[in-house]
Amino acid sequence: MIKNLALVFIGGGLGSICRYLIGKYFSQFKWVDFNLGTLTVNIVGSFLIGLFIGYFLKDESQNQDLYLLTAVGFCGGFTTFSSFSVDQLNLLKNGAYQSFFIYLILSLVLGLTATFLGLLMTKA
């Protein structure tokens, strides 16, 4: 159990660092009201988790340690649905209703599409 927790911890830490760096990079783009960093991380994270799960579903005997490190740890630390929720509430609070709906639709549609594509790419 300790080994499993360590793998999730390491993966989550790496995912969180990547999320932070991507957020910092995209914070320079001010031409939209919503957070491009969070949107990017959620789409990329959705794609990655699709790839990882597709890979592990192909052969369920694959290394459980790698699953814990990547799908559970890294993707769990990398994706930012909680940040997305705060961003959405801030848009509503500021009266940016059009940006609220654009960000919501893009996040849902592109996130689901990216997950499906990741899963599709790993199917034999």
Short mmCIF file of C-alpha atoms in Angstrom, two decimals:
data_model
loop_
_atom_site.label_atom_id
_atom_site.label_comp_id
_atom_site.label_asym_id
_atom_site.label_seq_id
_atom_site.Cartn_x
_atom_site.Cartn_y
_atom_site.Cartn_z
CA MET A 1 0.00 0.00 0.00
CA ILE A 2 2.82 2.44 0.82
CA LYS A 3 4.38 1.80 -2.60
CA ASN A 4 1.04 2.55 -4.31
CA LEU A 5 0.62 5.77 -2.35
CA ALA A 6 4.18 6.80 -3.23
CA LEU A 7 3.53 6.21 -6.95
CA VAL A 8 0.35 8.30 -6.86
CA PHE A 9 2.17 10.98 -4.85
CA ILE A 10 5.08 11.19 -7.31
CA GLY A 11 2.81 11.18 -10.37
CA GLY A 12 0.51 13.76 -8.81
CA GLY A 13 3.43 16.01 -7.93
CA LEU A 14 4.79 15.87 -11.47
CA GLY A 15 1.33 16.52 -12.88
CA SER A 16 0.85 19.49 -10.58
CA ILE A 17 4.20 21.00 -11.57
CA CYS A 18 3.30 20.65 -15.25
CA ARG A 19 -0.11 22.24 -14.61
CA TYR A 20 1.54 25.16 -12.84
CA LEU A 21 4.06 25.75 -15.65
CA ILE A 22 1.39 25.61 -18.35
CA GLY A 23 -0.79 28.00 -16.35
CA LYS A 24 2.09 30.45 -15.99
CA TYR A 25 2.82 30.28 -19.71
CA PHE A 26 -0.78 30.91 -20.77
CA SER A 27 -1.33 33.69 -18.22
CA GLN A 28 0.39 36.08 -20.66
CA PHE A 29 -2.48 35.75 -23.15
CA LYS A 30 -5.11 38.31 -22.21
CA TRP A 31 -7.22 38.29 -25.37
CA VAL A 32 -9.91 36.09 -23.81
CA ASP A 33 -11.75 36.42 -20.51
CA PHE A 34 -11.36 32.79 -19.46
CA ASN A 35 -8.28 30.93 -18.31
CA LEU A 36 -6.51 29.44 -21.35
CA GLY A 37 -4.06 27.57 -19.11
CA THR A 38 -6.83 25.68 -17.33
CA LEU A 39 -8.60 24.96 -20.61
CA THR A 40 -5.37 23.66 -22.16
CA VAL A 41 -4.51 21.51 -19.16
CA ASN A 42 -7.99 19.99 -19.04
CA ILE A 43 -7.97 19.15 -22.76
CA VAL A 44 -4.42 17.73 -22.71
CA GLY A 45 -5.15 15.88 -19.46
CA SER A 46 -8.32 14.39 -20.93
CA PHE A 47 -6.35 13.22 -23.96
CA LEU A 48 -3.58 11.75 -21.81
CA ILE A 49 -5.94 9.86 -19.53
CA GLY A 50 -7.65 8.46 -22.64
CA LEU A 51 -4.27 7.28 -23.92
CA PHE A 52 -3.28 5.76 -20.58
CA ILE A 53 -6.56 3.99 -19.98
CA GLY A 54 -6.67 2.74 -23.57
CA TYR A 55 -3.17 1.37 -23.19
CA PHE A 56 -3.98 -0.40 -19.94
CA LEU A 57 -7.31 -1.75 -21.24
CA LYS A 58 -5.54 -3.39 -24.20
CA ASP A 59 -3.65 -5.64 -21.85
CA GLU A 60 -4.98 -5.73 -18.31
CA SER A 61 -1.83 -7.49 -17.19
CA GLN A 62 0.11 -4.27 -17.77
CA ASN A 63 2.08 -2.92 -14.88
CA GLN A 64 -0.27 -1.67 -12.14
CA ASP A 65 2.52 0.57 -10.88
CA LEU A 66 2.63 2.43 -14.19
CA TYR A 67 -1.16 2.85 -14.11
CA LEU A 68 -0.98 4.37 -10.62
CA LEU A 69 1.88 6.68 -11.60
CA THR A 70 0.34 7.93 -14.86
CA ALA A 71 -3.45 7.69 -14.95
CA VAL A 72 -4.17 8.09 -11.24
CA GLY A 73 -1.20 10.20 -10.11
CA PHE A 74 -0.06 12.33 -13.04
CA CYS A 75 -3.47 12.95 -14.61
CA GLY A 76 -5.04 13.50 -11.18
CA GLY A 77 -2.45 16.14 -10.34
CA PHE A 78 -2.40 17.62 -13.85
CA THR A 79 -6.06 18.19 -14.59
CA THR A 80 -7.76 21.08 -12.92
CA PHE A 81 -11.49 20.65 -12.77
CA SER A 82 -11.59 22.41 -9.43
CA SER A 83 -9.76 25.39 -10.95
CA PHE A 84 -12.17 25.26 -13.87
CA SER A 85 -15.08 25.55 -11.44
CA VAL A 86 -13.55 28.60 -9.76
CA ASP A 87 -12.86 30.19 -13.16
CA GLN A 88 -16.49 29.62 -14.16
CA LEU A 89 -17.83 31.16 -10.94
CA ASN A 90 -15.57 34.20 -11.42
CA LEU A 91 -16.86 34.68 -14.97
CA LEU A 92 -20.44 34.59 -13.66
CA LYS A 93 -19.60 36.96 -10.80
CA ASN A 94 -18.06 39.41 -13.30
CA GLY A 95 -21.03 39.20 -15.65
CA ALA A 96 -19.00 37.61 -18.48
CA TYR A 97 -21.87 35.33 -19.50
CA GLN A 98 -20.76 34.80 -23.09
CA SER A 99 -17.26 33.78 -21.99
CA PHE A 100 -18.80 31.55 -19.32
CA PHE A 101 -20.76 29.58 -21.92
CA ILE A 102 -17.92 29.46 -24.46
CA TYR A 103 -15.49 28.18 -21.81
CA LEU A 104 -18.04 25.66 -20.53
CA ILE A 105 -18.86 24.25 -23.99
CA LEU A 106 -15.20 24.18 -25.11
CA SER A 107 -14.12 22.42 -21.92
CA LEU A 108 -16.81 19.77 -22.11
CA VAL A 109 -16.81 19.11 -25.85
CA LEU A 110 -13.05 19.28 -26.37
CA GLY A 111 -12.34 17.37 -23.15
CA LEU A 112 -14.64 14.51 -24.09
CA THR A 113 -13.37 14.51 -27.67
CA ALA A 114 -9.74 14.46 -26.52
CA THR A 115 -10.43 11.55 -24.17
CA PHE A 116 -12.16 9.63 -26.96
CA LEU A 117 -9.27 10.31 -29.37
CA GLY A 118 -6.71 9.20 -26.81
CA LEU A 119 -8.64 6.00 -26.22
CA LEU A 120 -9.13 5.46 -29.96
CA MET A 121 -5.41 5.93 -30.67
CA THR A 122 -4.45 3.16 -28.27
CA LYS A 123 -6.92 0.59 -29.57
CA ALA A 124 -5.37 -2.13 -31.70
#
